[in-house]
DNA sequence: GGCTTACTACTCGGATACTGCTTGTCCGAGTTCAGGGGG
DNA sequence: CCCCCTGAACTCGGACAAGCAGTATCCGAGTAGTAAGCC
């Protein structure tokens, strides 16, 4: 049970896009900034574009730019954009299978195991939604040099 | 990012082991109760045994039985026993790679992105640790028939 | 009749294949820009 | 001198492989129970 590596890539890339300002930046440059695979990062950026977090500009001098300020992008937005779903536990209703399932009456309520796992996941989702990327940028700005470095690398 | 199916199997099996009472039950019977693969369920039970949630009894009339009451087994115990780790996000320190990494000074603090994800996961872990299997059994007992069915199936 | 002993059947336990998803790569569609030619 | 047209280069976008963790299976090690043989 590991989160896709693309989430980490997307988070850092979104932060970089914010520091550079408004102009679109190509996936090649963004990948080079952190030594990533350009094609694969491009794939993740397409996911972000579909989710409405970035907008893609085709053609030369094109690339990706933020669709909205970091204050309006939560960790949950990014995780859902990349992973597609934040549901960790998938109930297969095994309580209805096998000998126990045959002898038991068809259940009317939701599975208690499923409900308990859902409660825990909801706490995770809320914690993800409570943190926006602007908060992380705030921590990054404690070292003032990083902003300078990003602008130098991405021109 | 899906939780392993074995977690669901383990949770239902632990609940069944509690309803049956004290005697050890073989993985074959436990699997048949929910129409699962006996060999694979056995593998999960071994993980639970290593984690100290159940004790294994070898030989004929052997099997598995609970190592402690359901009040002392949390959802976190089960998830960690099966998954091995509850760390979803793995920071690969890409901030130190590529052009940005070369130009930036070696960081002293922990990655801000990593810290934010850890905070969210901690909320999940706490929600898992706050729920014990006895709570789930309490919900199951609302339908009094299930206890009867389990005892009939597992003899 | 009671004890010992060998055997059998049944269980866990770990080593061994298979499957699906994450990861990674490649090439085509579309667009902007530049340069040359014509009016 | 200005406008139009053609070409090229660069970008995104989706289709196509490789690697790995989760899934599933099988067979061997060990033990309790049983039944036969012996004292």
Short mmCIF file of C-alpha atoms (C1' of nucleotides) in Angstrom, two decimals:
data_model
loop_
_atom_site.label_atom_id
_atom_site.label_comp_id
_atom_site.label_asym_id
_atom_site.label_seq_id
_atom_site.Cartn_x
_atom_site.Cartn_y
_atom_site.Cartn_z
CA UNK A 1 0.00 0.00 0.00
CA UNK A 2 2.11 2.85 -1.28
CA UNK A 3 0.99 6.17 -2.63
CA UNK A 4 2.01 6.73 -6.24
CA UNK A 5 5.31 8.50 -6.67
CA UNK A 6 3.57 10.95 -8.98
CA UNK A 7 1.95 12.66 -5.99
CA UNK A 8 5.33 13.79 -4.71
CA UNK A 9 6.33 14.92 -8.18
CA UNK A 10 3.09 16.83 -8.65
CA UNK A 11 3.34 18.63 -5.30
CA UNK A 12 6.88 19.86 -5.87
CA UNK A 13 6.08 20.80 -9.45
CA UNK A 14 3.02 22.81 -8.43
CA UNK A 15 5.13 24.68 -5.88
CA UNK A 16 7.73 25.42 -8.54
CA UNK A 17 5.07 26.65 -10.96
CA UNK A 18 3.92 29.11 -8.33
CA UNK A 19 7.39 30.48 -7.64
CA UNK A 20 8.12 31.09 -11.30
CA UNK A 21 5.13 33.37 -11.72
CA UNK A 22 2.55 33.21 -14.48
CA UNK A 23 4.17 32.06 -17.72
CA UNK A 24 3.72 28.46 -18.87
CA UNK A 25 6.65 26.08 -18.36
CA UNK A 26 7.20 22.91 -20.37
CA UNK A 27 7.23 19.50 -18.74
CA UNK A 28 10.82 19.03 -19.90
CA UNK A 29 12.07 21.97 -17.90
CA UNK A 30 9.98 21.06 -14.89
CA UNK A 31 11.36 17.53 -14.96
CA UNK A 32 14.95 18.68 -15.35
CA UNK A 33 14.55 20.86 -12.27
CA UNK A 34 14.29 17.76 -10.06
CA UNK A 35 15.96 15.14 -12.26
CA UNK A 36 12.71 13.39 -13.15
CA UNK A 37 11.50 11.59 -16.25
CA UNK A 38 10.03 14.23 -18.54
CA UNK A 39 7.53 11.93 -20.22
CA UNK A 40 6.23 10.52 -16.99
CA UNK A 41 5.97 13.90 -15.31
CA UNK A 42 4.05 15.05 -18.37
CA UNK A 43 1.60 12.24 -17.71
CA UNK A 44 1.07 13.43 -14.15
CA UNK A 45 0.60 17.00 -15.33
CA UNK A 46 -2.09 15.84 -17.71
CA UNK A 47 -3.91 14.35 -14.73
CA UNK A 48 -3.60 17.69 -12.94
CA UNK A 49 -4.93 19.45 -16.04
CA UNK A 50 -7.95 17.13 -16.18
CA UNK A 51 -8.61 17.88 -12.52
CA UNK A 52 -8.47 21.61 -13.26
CA UNK A 53 -5.42 22.37 -11.12
CA UNK A 54 -3.24 23.49 -14.04
CA UNK A 55 -3.98 24.59 -17.58
CA UNK A 56 -1.99 23.27 -20.52
CA UNK A 57 -0.81 25.51 -23.33
CA UNK A 58 0.07 23.67 -26.55
CA UNK A 59 2.63 24.63 -29.16
CA UNK A 60 6.08 26.19 -28.84
CA UNK A 61 6.52 28.41 -25.78
CA UNK A 62 3.70 26.34 -24.31
CA UNK A 63 3.62 24.22 -21.20
CA UNK A 64 1.66 24.26 -17.97
CA UNK A 65 0.71 27.00 -15.58
CA UNK A 66 -1.34 27.09 -12.39
CA UNK A 67 -5.08 27.33 -12.89
CA UNK A 68 -5.62 28.98 -9.51
CA UNK A 69 -3.51 30.28 -6.60
CA UNK A 70 -1.93 27.86 -4.14
CA UNK A 71 -4.33 29.05 -1.46
CA UNK A 72 -7.10 27.30 -3.40
CA UNK A 73 -5.27 23.97 -3.90
CA UNK A 74 -5.39 21.46 -1.06
CA UNK A 75 -3.38 18.32 -0.61
CA UNK A 76 -6.58 16.37 -1.15
CA UNK A 77 -7.02 17.96 -4.57
CA UNK A 78 -3.58 16.80 -5.67
CA UNK A 79 -3.89 13.29 -4.24
CA UNK A 80 -7.28 12.78 -5.85
CA UNK A 81 -6.05 14.18 -9.15
CA UNK A 82 -3.15 11.75 -9.33
CA UNK A 83 -4.55 8.70 -7.58
CA UNK A 84 -8.04 9.08 -8.95
CA UNK A 85 -9.60 8.05 -5.66
CA UNK A 86 -8.73 8.33 -2.00
CA UNK A 87 -10.55 5.16 -1.04
CA UNK A 88 -7.99 2.88 0.58
CA UNK A 89 -10.24 0.10 1.84
CA UNK A 90 -12.48 -1.66 -0.66
CA UNK A 91 -15.20 -3.79 0.89
CA UNK A 92 -15.90 -6.91 -1.17
CA UNK A 93 -18.80 -7.96 1.04
CA UNK A 94 -17.29 -11.27 2.00
CA UNK A 95 -19.85 -11.44 4.79
CA UNK A 96 -22.32 -12.46 2.08
CA UNK A 97 -20.10 -15.22 0.69
CA UNK A 98 -19.30 -18.72 1.82
CA UNK A 99 -21.22 -20.73 4.36
CA UNK A 100 -21.81 -17.75 6.62
CA UNK A 101 -23.22 -15.78 3.72
CA UNK A 102 -25.56 -18.59 2.77
CA UNK A 103 -26.96 -19.01 6.26
CA UNK A 104 -27.21 -15.33 7.07
CA UNK A 105 -30.15 -13.22 5.96
CA UNK A 106 -29.38 -10.61 3.28
CA UNK A 107 -27.96 -7.67 5.22
CA UNK A 108 -29.76 -4.37 5.12
CA UNK A 109 -27.17 -2.12 6.78
CA UNK A 110 -23.65 -1.36 5.60
CA UNK A 111 -20.84 -3.67 6.66
CA UNK A 112 -19.58 -2.69 10.11
CA UNK A 113 -15.97 -3.36 9.13
CA UNK A 114 -16.35 -1.16 6.09
CA UNK A 115 -17.95 1.60 8.13
CA UNK A 116 -15.10 1.62 10.64
CA UNK A 117 -12.45 1.83 7.95
CA UNK A 118 -14.39 4.60 6.24
CA UNK A 119 -14.40 6.64 9.44
CA UNK A 120 -10.63 6.42 9.66
CA UNK A 121 -10.19 7.35 6.02
CA UNK A 122 -12.48 10.30 6.48
CA UNK A 123 -10.12 11.64 9.15
CA UNK A 124 -7.27 11.33 6.67
CA UNK A 125 -9.21 13.06 3.93
CA UNK A 126 -10.15 15.92 6.22
CA UNK A 127 -6.53 16.35 7.28
CA UNK A 128 -5.53 16.44 3.62
CA UNK A 129 -8.23 18.96 2.79
CA UNK A 130 -7.25 21.17 5.73
CA UNK A 131 -3.79 21.85 4.33
CA UNK A 132 -3.32 23.91 1.20
CA UNK A 133 -0.18 24.31 -0.86
CA UNK A 134 0.21 27.89 0.26
CA UNK A 135 0.93 26.59 3.77
CA UNK A 136 3.78 24.48 2.42
CA UNK A 137 5.09 27.41 0.43
CA UNK A 138 5.15 29.36 3.66
CA UNK A 139 7.43 26.79 5.24
CA UNK A 140 9.64 26.71 2.17
CA UNK A 141 10.10 30.48 2.28
CA UNK A 142 11.86 30.19 5.62
CA UNK A 143 14.94 29.48 3.53
CA UNK A 144 14.75 32.51 1.22
CA UNK A 145 17.28 31.06 -1.21
CA UNK A 146 14.95 28.42 -2.66
CA UNK A 147 12.77 30.95 -4.44
CA UNK A 148 15.86 32.40 -6.09
CA UNK A 149 17.11 28.97 -7.15
CA UNK A 150 13.80 27.95 -8.69
CA UNK A 151 13.61 31.14 -10.73
CA UNK A 152 17.17 30.66 -11.93
CA UNK A 153 16.57 27.07 -13.01
CA UNK A 154 13.23 27.69 -14.73
CA UNK A 155 14.28 31.06 -16.16
CA UNK B 1 -3.28 3.00 -3.96
CA UNK B 2 -5.43 0.19 -2.61
CA UNK B 3 -5.23 -1.48 0.74
CA UNK B 4 -4.43 -5.17 0.48
CA UNK B 5 -7.46 -7.43 0.35
CA UNK B 6 -5.97 -9.43 3.23
CA UNK B 7 -6.90 -6.68 5.68
CA UNK B 8 -10.60 -7.26 5.08
CA UNK B 9 -10.11 -11.01 5.34
CA UNK B 10 -8.16 -10.66 8.57
CA UNK B 11 -10.72 -8.38 10.20
CA UNK B 12 -13.67 -10.65 9.50
CA UNK B 13 -11.67 -13.72 10.50
CA UNK B 14 -10.64 -12.19 13.82
CA UNK B 15 -14.26 -11.37 14.55
CA UNK B 16 -15.25 -14.94 13.74
CA UNK B 17 -12.51 -16.32 15.97
CA UNK B 18 -13.91 -14.29 18.83
CA UNK B 19 -17.48 -15.50 18.35
CA UNK B 20 -16.47 -19.14 18.29
CA UNK B 21 -14.90 -18.95 21.72
CA UNK B 22 -11.48 -20.27 22.71
CA UNK B 23 -10.66 -23.38 20.70
CA UNK B 24 -8.29 -23.14 17.72
CA UNK B 25 -9.83 -23.19 14.25
CA UNK B 26 -7.97 -24.21 11.10
CA UNK B 27 -7.42 -21.84 8.22
CA UNK B 28 -9.41 -24.15 5.97
CA UNK B 29 -12.57 -23.80 8.03
CA UNK B 30 -12.08 -20.08 8.45
CA UNK B 31 -11.68 -19.66 4.70
CA UNK B 32 -14.72 -21.77 3.90
CA UNK B 33 -16.81 -19.61 6.18
CA UNK B 34 -16.46 -16.68 3.76
CA UNK B 35 -15.58 -18.50 0.52
CA UNK B 36 -11.94 -17.43 0.56
CA UNK B 37 -8.75 -19.10 -0.61
CA UNK B 38 -7.56 -21.25 2.28
CA UNK B 39 -3.86 -21.03 1.42
CA UNK B 40 -3.89 -17.29 1.03
CA UNK B 41 -5.88 -16.72 4.19
CA UNK B 42 -3.35 -18.93 5.95
CA UNK B 43 -0.66 -16.55 4.81
CA UNK B 44 -2.50 -13.61 6.32
CA UNK B 45 -3.01 -15.48 9.56
CA UNK B 46 0.70 -16.11 9.74
CA UNK B 47 1.23 -12.37 9.53
CA UNK B 48 -1.22 -11.91 12.38
CA UNK B 49 0.61 -14.57 14.38
CA UNK B 50 3.94 -12.82 13.86
CA UNK B 51 2.34 -9.59 15.05
CA UNK B 52 1.08 -11.36 18.17
CA UNK B 53 -2.63 -10.97 17.44
CA UNK B 54 -3.31 -14.70 17.15
CA UNK B 55 -1.43 -17.80 18.26
CA UNK B 56 -0.98 -20.76 15.96
CA UNK B 57 -1.42 -24.33 17.15
CA UNK B 58 0.23 -26.93 14.91
CA UNK B 59 -0.87 -30.50 14.33
CA UNK B 60 -4.30 -32.07 14.01
CA UNK B 61 -7.06 -30.24 15.88
CA UNK B 62 -4.77 -27.24 15.59
CA UNK B 63 -5.36 -23.89 13.96
CA UNK B 64 -5.46 -20.31 15.17
CA UNK B 65 -7.01 -18.65 18.16
CA UNK B 66 -7.05 -15.10 19.44
CA UNK B 67 -4.02 -14.08 21.46
CA UNK B 68 -5.95 -11.43 23.38
CA UNK B 69 -9.52 -10.13 23.63
CA UNK B 70 -10.98 -7.93 20.90
CA UNK B 71 -10.94 -4.98 23.29
CA UNK B 72 -7.15 -5.04 23.03
CA UNK B 73 -6.96 -5.23 19.20
CA UNK B 74 -7.28 -2.00 17.26
CA UNK B 75 -7.78 -1.50 13.55
CA UNK B 76 -4.25 -0.11 13.42
CA UNK B 77 -2.86 -3.36 14.82
CA UNK B 78 -4.49 -5.35 12.03
CA UNK B 79 -3.55 -2.98 9.24
CA UNK B 80 0.06 -2.84 10.37
CA UNK B 81 0.18 -6.62 10.79
CA UNK B 82 -0.98 -7.24 7.22
CA UNK B 83 0.47 -4.26 5.38
CA UNK B 84 3.70 -4.15 7.34
CA UNK B 85 3.67 -0.37 7.44
CA UNK B 86 1.07 2.36 7.47
CA UNK B 87 3.27 4.85 5.67
CA UNK B 88 1.42 5.88 2.52
CA UNK B 89 3.66 8.70 1.30
CA UNK B 90 7.33 7.95 0.75
CA UNK B 91 9.52 11.02 0.34
CA UNK B 92 12.33 10.42 -2.13
CA UNK B 93 13.91 13.82 -1.49
CA UNK B 94 13.61 15.00 -5.06
CA UNK B 95 14.26 18.50 -3.74
CA UNK B 96 17.92 17.44 -3.59
CA UNK B 97 18.02 16.14 -7.18
CA UNK B 98 18.28 17.82 -10.55
CA UNK B 99 19.29 21.39 -11.18
CA UNK B 100 17.44 22.73 -8.17
CA UNK B 101 19.14 20.21 -5.93
CA UNK B 102 22.57 21.13 -7.26
CA UNK B 103 22.09 24.85 -6.73
CA UNK B 104 20.38 24.57 -3.35
CA UNK B 105 22.34 24.21 -0.12
CA UNK B 106 22.00 20.80 1.59
CA UNK B 107 18.76 21.06 3.56
CA UNK B 108 18.85 20.72 7.31
CA UNK B 109 15.14 20.46 8.07
CA UNK B 110 12.70 17.81 6.91
CA UNK B 111 10.96 18.26 3.57
CA UNK B 112 7.87 20.45 4.01
CA UNK B 113 5.87 18.34 1.58
CA UNK B 114 6.76 15.22 3.49
CA UNK B 115 5.86 16.82 6.82
CA UNK B 116 2.43 17.85 5.55
CA UNK B 117 1.64 14.38 4.26
CA UNK B 118 2.84 12.87 7.52
CA UNK B 119 0.45 15.06 9.47
CA UNK B 120 -2.47 13.78 7.43
CA UNK B 121 -1.39 10.19 7.81
CA UNK B 122 -1.06 10.65 11.54
CA UNK B 123 -4.73 11.62 11.68
CA UNK B 124 -5.57 8.41 9.85
CA UNK B 125 -3.40 6.32 12.16
CA UNK B 126 -4.98 7.85 15.24
CA UNK B 127 -8.47 7.18 13.88
CA UNK B 128 -7.47 3.57 13.25
CA UNK B 129 -5.99 3.22 16.72
CA UNK B 130 -9.09 4.73 18.32
CA UNK B 131 -11.33 1.90 17.10
CA UNK B 132 -10.97 -1.60 18.49
CA UNK B 133 -12.53 -4.76 17.14
CA UNK B 134 -14.83 -4.98 20.15
CA UNK B 135 -16.58 -1.87 18.86
CA UNK B 136 -17.26 -3.58 15.55
CA UNK B 137 -18.46 -6.70 17.30
CA UNK B 138 -20.91 -4.48 19.19
CA UNK B 139 -22.38 -3.28 15.89
CA UNK B 140 -22.55 -6.82 14.56
CA UNK B 141 -24.48 -8.00 17.61
CA UNK B 142 -27.35 -5.75 16.69
CA UNK B 143 -28.40 -8.59 14.43
CA UNK B 144 -28.33 -11.40 17.00
CA UNK B 145 -28.50 -14.11 14.35
CA UNK B 146 -24.93 -13.65 13.12
CA UNK B 147 -23.39 -15.04 16.30
CA UNK B 148 -25.53 -18.15 15.93
CA UNK B 149 -24.58 -18.56 12.26
CA UNK B 150 -20.86 -18.26 12.92
CA UNK B 151 -20.98 -20.88 15.65
CA UNK B 152 -22.95 -23.22 13.41
CA UNK B 153 -20.50 -22.87 10.53
CA UNK B 154 -17.32 -23.18 12.61
CA UNK B 155 -18.77 -25.82 14.94
"C1'" DG C 1 -5.10 -55.37 30.93
"C1'" DG C 2 -1.76 -51.65 30.55
"C1'" DC C 3 2.20 -49.56 28.33
"C1'" DT C 4 5.08 -48.58 24.43
"C1'" DT C 5 5.71 -47.67 19.70
"C1'" DA C 6 5.00 -46.96 14.99
"C1'" DC C 7 1.82 -45.00 11.75
"C1'" DT C 8 -1.45 -41.93 9.78
"C1'" DA C 9 -3.84 -37.88 9.08
"C1'" DC C 10 -4.09 -33.21 9.66
"C1'" DT C 11 -2.18 -28.67 10.68
"C1'" DC C 12 0.98 -24.70 10.02
"C1'" DG C 13 4.96 -22.68 7.46
"C1'" DG C 14 7.57 -21.09 3.84
"C1'" DA C 15 9.10 -21.47 -1.02
"C1'" DT C 16 7.19 -20.99 -5.66
"C1'" DA C 17 4.22 -19.11 -9.99
"C1'" DC C 18 0.78 -15.64 -11.71
"C1'" DT C 19 -1.77 -11.11 -12.23
"C1'" DG C 20 -2.69 -6.34 -12.19
"C1'" DC C 21 -1.15 -1.79 -11.24
"C1'" DT C 22 2.52 1.53 -10.96
"C1'" DT C 23 6.28 3.18 -13.57
"C1'" DG C 24 8.53 4.42 -17.74
"C1'" DT C 25 8.90 5.28 -22.88
"C1'" DC C 26 7.65 6.43 -27.49
"C1'" DC C 27 5.49 8.58 -31.42
"C1'" DG C 28 1.62 11.38 -33.48
"C1'" DA C 29 -1.63 15.78 -33.44
"C1'" DG C 30 -1.75 20.50 -32.96
"C1'" DT C 31 0.07 25.15 -32.58
"C1'" DT C 32 3.14 29.08 -32.65
"C1'" DC C 33 6.84 31.38 -34.66
"C1'" DA C 34 10.02 32.60 -38.35
"C1'" DG C 35 11.31 33.36 -42.92
"C1'" DG C 36 10.50 34.07 -47.71
"C1'" DG C 37 7.73 35.64 -51.48
"C1'" DG C 38 4.26 38.54 -53.52
"C1'" DG C 39 1.33 42.73 -53.77
"C1'" DC D 1 6.86 48.67 -46.82
"C1'" DC D 2 3.19 45.53 -45.48
"C1'" DC D 3 0.69 41.23 -45.85
"C1'" DC D 4 0.21 36.37 -46.78
"C1'" DC D 5 1.77 31.79 -47.07
"C1'" DT D 6 4.62 27.88 -46.24
"C1'" DG D 7 7.61 25.38 -43.46
"C1'" DA D 8 9.81 23.89 -39.27
"C1'" DA D 9 10.36 23.24 -34.52
"C1'" DC D 10 8.45 22.62 -30.24
"C1'" DT D 11 4.69 21.45 -27.17
"C1'" DC D 12 0.99 18.49 -25.29
"C1'" DG D 13 -1.66 14.09 -25.65
"C1'" DG D 14 -2.51 9.47 -25.68
"C1'" DA D 15 -1.06 4.73 -27.02
"C1'" DC D 16 2.53 1.22 -26.09
"C1'" DA D 17 6.17 -1.77 -23.01
"C1'" DA D 18 8.82 -3.01 -18.46
"C1'" DG D 19 9.13 -3.73 -13.39
"C1'" DC D 20 7.25 -4.65 -9.08
"C1'" DA D 21 4.08 -5.43 -5.33
"C1'" DG D 22 -0.12 -7.90 -4.37
"C1'" DT D 23 -2.44 -12.37 -5.26
"C1'" DA D 24 -2.79 -17.15 -5.42
"C1'" DT D 25 -1.00 -21.89 -5.07
"C1'" DC D 26 1.60 -25.92 -3.77
"C1'" DC D 27 4.38 -29.02 -1.13
"C1'" DG D 28 7.33 -30.03 2.98
"C1'" DA D 29 8.01 -29.99 8.39
"C1'" DG D 30 5.97 -31.05 12.52
"C1'" DT D 31 2.54 -32.85 15.83
"C1'" DA D 32 -1.56 -35.08 18.02
"C1'" DG D 33 -4.25 -38.90 17.91
"C1'" DT D 34 -4.86 -43.86 16.98
"C1'" DA D 35 -4.21 -48.54 16.59
"C1'" DA D 36 -1.44 -52.45 16.84
"C1'" DG D 37 2.04 -55.10 19.23
"C1'" DC D 38 4.47 -56.41 23.38
"C1'" DC D 39 5.15 -57.09 28.38
#
